[in-house]
Coordinates of C-alpha atoms in Angstrom, one line a residue:
M1 CA -29.4 48.1 -102.8
T2 CA -30.9 45.1 -101.2
Y3 CA -27.5 43.3 -101.8
F4 CA -25.2 46.0 -99.9
F5 CA -28.1 45.6 -96.7
F6 CA -27.9 41.6 -97.3
F7 CA -23.8 42.4 -97.0
N8 CA -24.7 44.4 -93.9
G9 CA -26.6 41.7 -92.2
V10 CA -24.2 39.0 -92.6
E11 CA -21.2 41.2 -91.1
E12 CA -23.8 42.1 -88.7
R13 CA -24.4 38.0 -88.0
A14 CA -20.8 37.9 -88.4
D15 CA -19.9 40.3 -85.4
S16 CA -22.8 38.6 -83.5
S17 CA -21.2 35.9 -83.4
H18 CA -17.5 36.5 -83.1
T19 CA -18.7 38.3 -79.7
S20 CA -20.6 34.8 -78.6
L21 CA -17.7 32.5 -78.7
R22 CA -15.6 35.2 -77.0
E23 CA -18.0 35.6 -73.9
K24 CA -18.1 31.9 -74.5
K25 CA -14.6 31.3 -73.5
K26 CA -14.9 33.9 -71.5
V27 CA -17.3 31.8 -69.1
K28 CA -15.4 28.3 -70.2
A29 CA -11.8 30.5 -68.0
C30 CA -14.5 31.5 -65.5
D31 CA -15.6 27.9 -65.0
M32 CA -11.6 26.8 -65.0
K33 CA -11.0 28.8 -61.9
T34 CA -13.5 28.6 -59.8
T35 CA -12.9 24.5 -60.8
S36 CA -9.3 25.0 -59.8
I37 CA -10.1 27.4 -56.4
T38 CA -12.5 24.5 -55.6
I39 CA -9.7 21.9 -56.2
L40 CA -7.2 24.0 -54.3
F41 CA -9.3 24.7 -51.4
W42 CA -11.3 21.4 -51.1
P43 CA -9.3 20.5 -47.7
L44 CA -9.7 23.0 -46.0
F45 CA -13.4 23.6 -47.2
I46 CA -13.9 19.5 -45.7
L47 CA -12.0 21.1 -42.1
L48 CA -14.2 23.8 -42.2
L49 CA -17.0 21.1 -41.9
S50 CA -15.6 18.7 -40.1
D51 CA -15.6 22.0 -37.2
K52 CA -19.6 23.1 -37.4
S53 CA -20.1 19.5 -37.5
Q54 CA -18.1 19.1 -34.2
T55 CA -19.1 22.7 -32.9
S56 CA -22.5 21.6 -33.5
K57 CA -22.4 18.9 -31.3
T58 CA -24.4 19.3 -27.9
E59 CA -23.0 18.6 -24.8
V60 CA -25.7 17.7 -22.5
K61 CA -24.3 18.7 -18.1
C62 CA -25.8 17.2 -15.1
N63 CA -24.3 17.9 -11.8
F64 CA -26.4 16.2 -8.6
T65 CA -23.2 16.4 -6.5
A66 CA -23.7 16.4 -2.9
K67 CA -27.6 15.6 -3.2
N68 CA -27.5 12.3 -0.8
Y69 CA -27.8 9.9 -2.8
A70 CA -27.9 5.9 -2.1
L71 CA -28.3 5.2 -6.4
I72 CA -27.8 6.6 -10.1
P73 CA -30.7 8.2 -10.7
A74 CA -32.8 6.9 -13.7
N75 CA -34.3 9.3 -14.9
I76 CA -31.7 11.4 -16.4
S77 CA -31.8 12.5 -20.2
K78 CA -30.1 9.3 -22.1
D79 CA -28.3 12.8 -24.2
V80 CA -26.3 13.3 -21.4
T81 CA -22.9 13.9 -22.0
I82 CA -21.4 14.7 -18.7
L83 CA -22.6 13.0 -15.7
D84 CA -21.4 14.5 -12.0
L85 CA -22.5 12.1 -8.6
S86 CA -19.7 13.4 -6.7
Y87 CA -20.1 13.8 -2.7
N88 CA -23.2 11.2 -2.2
K89 CA -23.7 8.0 -1.1
I90 CA -23.5 6.0 -4.0
T91 CA -21.7 2.5 -4.4
L92 CA -21.6 1.5 -7.6
N93 CA -23.7 -2.0 -6.8
V94 CA -25.4 -4.1 -10.0
T95 CA -28.5 -1.7 -9.7
D96 CA -26.3 1.0 -10.0
T97 CA -24.3 -0.5 -12.7
T98 CA -27.5 -1.0 -14.9
V99 CA -29.0 2.4 -14.9
L100 CA -25.3 3.4 -16.6
Q101 CA -25.8 0.9 -19.1
T102 CA -28.7 4.1 -20.5
Y103 CA -26.8 6.5 -20.3
F104 CA -24.1 5.2 -23.3
L105 CA -23.2 8.7 -24.9
L106 CA -21.1 10.2 -21.7
T107 CA -18.0 10.6 -22.0
E108 CA -16.8 12.6 -19.1
L109 CA -18.4 10.5 -15.4
Y110 CA -17.1 11.4 -12.0
L111 CA -18.2 9.6 -8.7
T112 CA -15.9 11.4 -6.6
D113 CA -16.3 10.8 -2.8
N114 CA -18.9 8.9 -2.8
N115 CA -19.1 4.5 -0.9
V116 CA -17.6 2.8 -4.2
I117 CA -16.0 0.0 -2.6
I118 CA -15.9 -2.6 -5.0
L119 CA -15.2 -2.8 -9.0
H120 CA -17.0 -4.9 -10.3
N121 CA -16.5 -6.4 -14.0
N122 CA -18.1 -4.6 -16.8
S123 CA -19.0 -1.7 -14.7
F124 CA -19.2 0.9 -17.8
G125 CA -18.8 -1.9 -20.3
N126 CA -21.7 0.1 -22.3
L127 CA -20.0 3.9 -21.7
S128 CA -17.4 3.0 -24.6
N129 CA -17.7 7.0 -25.7
L130 CA -16.3 7.5 -21.6
E131 CA -13.0 9.8 -21.9
I132 CA -12.9 11.0 -18.6
L133 CA -13.5 8.9 -15.3
N134 CA -13.5 10.0 -11.9
I135 CA -13.4 7.7 -9.1
C136 CA -11.1 9.3 -6.4
R137 CA -11.9 10.3 -2.8
N138 CA -14.0 6.5 -2.0
S139 CA -12.8 3.3 -0.7
I140 CA -12.4 0.9 -3.6
H141 CA -9.8 -1.8 -2.2
I142 CA -10.9 -4.3 -5.0
I143 CA -10.3 -3.8 -8.9
Q144 CA -11.7 -7.5 -11.0
Q145 CA -10.5 -8.1 -14.1
G146 CA -12.4 -6.8 -16.5
A147 CA -13.8 -3.8 -14.3
F148 CA -12.7 -1.7 -17.1
M149 CA -14.2 -4.0 -20.2
G150 CA -15.4 -1.8 -23.0
L151 CA -13.6 2.0 -22.1
N152 CA -12.0 1.4 -25.2
K153 CA -11.6 5.7 -25.1
L154 CA -10.6 6.4 -22.5
K155 CA -8.3 8.7 -22.2
Q156 CA -8.1 9.7 -17.8
L157 CA -8.6 7.7 -14.8
Y158 CA -8.6 9.0 -12.2
L159 CA -8.4 6.2 -8.5
C160 CA -6.9 8.4 -6.1
Q161 CA -6.7 8.2 -2.6
N162 CA -9.4 4.7 -1.7
K163 CA -7.0 1.7 -0.3
I164 CA -6.1 -0.6 -3.1
L165 CA -3.4 -2.8 -2.6
Q166 CA -2.3 -4.2 -5.3
L167 CA -3.5 -3.9 -8.6
N168 CA -3.1 -6.8 -11.2
P169 CA -1.3 -5.1 -14.7
D170 CA -3.6 -7.2 -17.0
I171 CA -6.8 -4.9 -15.9
F172 CA -5.5 -2.1 -17.6
V173 CA -5.3 -4.4 -21.2
P174 CA -8.5 -3.3 -22.6
L175 CA -7.6 1.0 -22.1
K176 CA -5.8 1.6 -24.9
N177 CA -6.1 4.7 -25.2
L178 CA -5.4 6.1 -21.7
I179 CA -3.2 9.1 -21.5
L180 CA -2.9 9.4 -18.0
L181 CA -3.0 7.4 -14.8
S182 CA -3.8 8.6 -11.2
L183 CA -2.7 6.0 -8.6
Q184 CA -1.8 8.6 -5.7
G185 CA -2.8 8.3 -2.6
N186 CA -3.5 4.2 -2.5
L187 CA -1.4 1.4 0.2
I188 CA 0.3 0.1 -2.7
S189 CA 3.6 -1.3 -2.2
Y190 CA 4.0 -3.1 -5.2
F191 CA 3.2 -2.0 -9.3
D192 CA 4.7 -4.2 -12.2
V193 CA 4.7 -2.4 -15.3
P194 CA 1.4 -1.6 -16.6
Q195 CA 0.5 -2.7 -20.5
L196 CA -0.6 0.7 -21.3
S197 CA 1.4 2.1 -24.8
H198 CA 0.0 5.3 -25.4
L199 CA 0.8 6.7 -21.8
E200 CA 2.3 9.6 -20.8
L201 CA 1.7 10.9 -17.5
I202 CA 1.2 8.5 -14.4
T203 CA 0.8 10.0 -10.6
L204 CA 2.5 7.8 -7.9
Y205 CA 2.9 9.3 -4.5
G206 CA 1.5 8.9 -1.6
N207 CA 1.8 5.6 -1.2
P208 CA 3.7 2.8 0.9
W209 CA 6.4 2.2 -2.1
N210 CA 8.5 -0.8 -1.1
C211 CA 12.0 -0.3 -3.2
S212 CA 13.7 -4.1 -3.3
C213 CA 15.1 -5.7 -5.8
S214 CA 10.9 -5.8 -6.9
L215 CA 10.6 -3.3 -7.7
L216 CA 13.5 -2.2 -10.5
S217 CA 11.4 -3.6 -13.3
L218 CA 8.6 0.1 -12.3
Q219 CA 12.2 1.7 -12.0
N220 CA 13.6 1.3 -15.4
W221 CA 10.4 1.5 -17.0
L222 CA 9.9 4.6 -15.6
N223 CA 13.4 5.7 -16.6
T224 CA 13.3 3.9 -20.4
S225 CA 9.9 4.9 -21.5
N226 CA 8.4 8.3 -22.6
V227 CA 5.6 8.2 -19.2
T228 CA 6.4 11.0 -16.3
L229 CA 6.1 10.7 -13.3
E230 CA 4.1 13.2 -11.6
N231 CA 5.6 15.1 -8.3
E232 CA 8.2 12.0 -8.8
N233 CA 10.8 14.0 -6.1
I234 CA 7.4 13.4 -3.3
T235 CA 7.0 9.7 -4.5
M236 CA 9.6 8.3 -2.2
C237 CA 10.4 4.6 -0.4
N238 CA 8.5 3.7 2.2
Y239 CA 10.9 1.0 3.0
P240 CA 13.9 -0.3 3.7
D241 CA 14.4 2.2 6.4
I242 CA 18.7 3.2 4.6
L243 CA 16.3 3.7 1.4
K244 CA 13.5 6.3 2.8
H245 CA 15.3 8.8 1.4
Y246 CA 15.0 8.6 -1.9
N247 CA 12.2 8.7 -5.1
I248 CA 11.7 5.4 -6.1
K249 CA 13.0 6.2 -9.3
T250 CA 16.7 7.3 -7.9
V251 CA 16.2 4.1 -5.8
P252 CA 20.2 2.4 -6.3
Y253 CA 19.8 -1.1 -6.1
K254 CA 22.9 -3.2 -5.6
A255 CA 24.3 -5.8 -8.2
E256 CA 22.4 -8.7 -7.2
C257 CA 18.9 -7.4 -8.0
Y258 CA 20.0 -6.4 -11.6
S259 CA 21.9 -9.9 -11.8
K260 CA 18.6 -11.2 -11.0
F261 CA 16.0 -9.6 -13.4
S262 CA 18.7 -9.2 -16.3
S263 CA 17.3 -11.7 -18.4
P264 CA 16.5 -11.7 -22.2
I265 CA 13.0 -11.1 -21.3
T266 CA 13.4 -8.5 -19.5
E267 CA 15.4 -6.6 -22.4
D268 CA 12.8 -7.9 -25.1
L269 CA 9.6 -6.6 -22.7
Y270 CA 11.4 -3.1 -23.2
N271 CA 12.2 -3.2 -26.6
N272 CA 8.6 -4.3 -27.6
H273 CA 6.8 -1.8 -24.8
F274 CA 5.2 -4.2 -22.8
Q275 CA 4.0 -7.1 -24.5
S276 CA 1.6 -9.1 -23.2
I277 CA 3.2 -12.6 -23.1
S278 CA 6.3 -10.9 -21.7
N279 CA 5.2 -8.8 -19.1
S280 CA 3.1 -11.8 -18.0
T281 CA 6.3 -14.8 -17.9
L282 CA 8.1 -11.5 -16.5
H283 CA 5.4 -11.3 -13.6
S284 CA 5.7 -14.7 -12.6
S285 CA 9.5 -14.9 -12.5
F286 CA 9.3 -11.6 -10.5
N287 CA 6.5 -13.8 -8.4
N288 CA 9.1 -16.8 -8.1
I289 CA 12.0 -15.0 -6.7
T290 CA 9.6 -13.3 -4.1
R291 CA 9.5 -16.7 -2.5
N292 CA 12.3 -18.4 -3.5
S293 CA 13.5 -15.2 -0.8
E294 CA 11.1 -15.8 1.4
H295 CA 11.8 -19.0 2.4
E296 CA 15.3 -19.2 2.3
S297 CA 15.1 -16.6 4.6
L298 CA 12.9 -17.8 6.8
G299 CA 15.0 -21.2 7.3
K300 CA 17.8 -19.6 8.0
S301 CA 15.9 -18.1 10.9
W302 CA 14.7 -21.0 12.2
A303 CA 18.2 -22.5 12.2
L304 CA 19.7 -19.6 13.9
L305 CA 16.6 -20.0 16.7
V306 CA 17.1 -23.4 17.6
G307 CA 21.2 -23.4 16.7
V308 CA 20.4 -20.0 20.0
V309 CA 17.6 -22.2 22.4
V310 CA 20.9 -25.9 21.9
T311 CA 23.6 -23.3 23.0
V312 CA 21.2 -22.0 25.6
L313 CA 20.1 -25.4 27.6
M314 CA 24.0 -27.0 27.5
T315 CA 25.1 -23.4 29.0
S316 CA 22.4 -23.7 31.3
L317 CA 23.4 -27.3 31.8
L318 CA 26.9 -27.1 32.3
I319 CA 26.7 -24.6 34.7
F320 CA 23.9 -26.6 37.0
I321 CA 26.4 -29.7 37.1
A322 CA 29.4 -27.4 38.0
I323 CA 27.4 -26.4 40.9
K324 CA 25.6 -29.4 42.3
C325 CA 28.5 -31.8 41.1
P326 CA 30.3 -31.7 45.1
V327 CA 27.3 -31.6 47.2
W328 CA 26.3 -34.6 44.7
Y329 CA 30.2 -36.0 46.1
N330 CA 29.9 -35.6 49.5
I331 CA 25.9 -37.3 49.5
L332 CA 28.2 -40.2 47.3
L333 CA 31.0 -40.3 49.7
S334 CA 29.0 -40.7 53.3
Y335 CA 28.2 -44.2 51.9
N336 CA 30.8 -45.0 50.7
H337 CA 31.4 -46.3 53.9
H338 CA 32.2 -50.5 55.5
R339 CA 33.3 -52.3 58.3
L340 CA 36.8 -53.3 58.6
E341 CA 37.3 -56.6 58.7
E342 CA 39.7 -57.6 62.5
H343 CA 42.5 -58.9 59.8
E344 CA 42.0 -55.7 58.6
A345 CA 42.0 -54.5 61.2
E346 CA 44.8 -55.5 63.2
T347 CA 47.0 -54.9 59.8
Y348 CA 46.4 -51.0 59.9
E349 CA 47.0 -50.8 63.8
N350 CA 50.5 -51.8 63.2
G351 CA 51.6 -50.1 60.3
F352 CA 49.3 -46.9 61.6
T353 CA 51.8 -43.4 62.4
G354 CA 48.5 -40.8 62.9
N355 CA 48.2 -38.6 65.6
P356 CA 48.7 -40.3 68.6
S357 CA 45.7 -38.1 70.1
S358 CA 43.2 -39.7 67.7
P359 CA 40.2 -41.1 68.4
S360 CA 40.9 -43.9 67.1
Q361 CA 43.7 -45.3 69.8
I362 CA 41.9 -45.8 72.3
P363 CA 44.5 -47.5 75.4
D364 CA 43.2 -50.9 77.2
T365 CA 41.2 -52.1 74.6
N366 CA 41.0 -55.4 73.1
P367 CA 40.9 -55.7 69.2
E368 CA 38.5 -58.7 69.6
E369 CA 36.2 -56.8 71.7
T370 CA 36.0 -53.3 69.6
T371 CA 36.1 -52.9 65.5
V372 CA 37.8 -49.7 64.7
I373 CA 37.2 -48.0 61.4
F374 CA 39.3 -45.1 60.2
E375 CA 38.0 -42.8 57.8
Q376 CA 40.2 -40.3 55.2
P377 CA 39.5 -36.7 55.2
H378 CA 38.4 -36.0 52.3
S379 CA 39.3 -32.3 50.8
F380 CA 36.1 -31.5 50.3
V381 CA 34.7 -32.5 54.6
I382 CA 35.3 -28.9 56.4
D383 CA 37.5 -30.3 59.8
D384 CA 36.7 -28.0 62.6
D385 CA 39.2 -29.5 65.3
G386 CA 41.0 -31.8 63.0
F387 CA 38.7 -34.5 65.3
I388 CA 36.6 -36.6 62.5
E389 CA 33.1 -38.0 63.0
D390 CA 33.3 -41.8 62.2
K391 CA 28.9 -42.3 62.3
Y392 CA 29.4 -45.9 62.3
I393 CA 31.6 -46.6 65.9
D394 CA 29.5 -48.1 68.2
T395 CA 29.3 -45.8 71.1
H396 CA 27.4 -48.5 73.4
E397 CA 30.6 -50.5 73.2
L398 CA 33.0 -47.2 74.1
H399 CA 30.2 -47.0 76.6
E400 CA 30.7 -50.1 78.3
E401 CA 34.7 -49.6 77.9
N402 CA 35.3 -47.6 79.3

């Protein structure tokens, strides 16, 4: 019996060991399934965690519109991410710039309809997280070279409805991630190609565009790049008059414009997405060509003016001489008489066959006592009665002889 029970115990222990092995296998299989599932869904889990972390970020909005502020308030929470200061009297001076540096978490800044005139260097230098900057409807006419330094994450820049006359393309160099650029409603007549490799949308209507040859590079860039010109149908030329019904993307330039601006430099410029070196070289060549054309036109205008003045003067002189010449000739003839010598008078009387009724033939006169001077009529002398009055005849001697 003892052996029997022992054997039964062995059997029971064997059965228990088998069940434990099965359970362990089952546990290992479950662990392997769990591990494989975790590996398969791990990227999705990471994405979910990142979305949760992004949604967990709090947006702190501060709205100070139409508060009649002359300065940016310094008592705003430092955690502010969206700051709206539109419709105030902010000038963005040195004090405002210093206050802005403290709001380094800003992602959106709105300064619409204020009194900003100049964008100074490093005005937004510490706002490295800023993505949207709106400075429309101000009086900006000067943008310094380093005005947008530090805005590495900026995606949208609004400079619409200001008084900007010209823009240096180098001011956009720090904006590596800019997607949208709004420049409508300014006073820009010429715009060089900006160095913005990620730009997708640009707005340029409402400016007095000069569609001369100097705008050819901008047209080529708009037509060959991936940038979309918003409202291109109303982005019209303002000068010259014959091109006013064209928009800046469809201006039919003459062959001479292409000959001026088609060069290896421009080809490399378009192929390399307008790198800085090529762009600066092209910009300087544009300026030189424009200056040379201005000098040439100026020289031609001066030559034409001088020619017209000389022609007018010469014509006036000839007319004056033609009018005054007969008068001077008559005056010269009146002083060209001289008394005849006695032998000349006798010779002239012997050979004279003129009119017997002439006053020069006086009967019963002595040639030794009277000297007669004959005056030859001239075509310019008007004779009413056919007689010639000689001013050199001595009237006293005639009376004595009579």
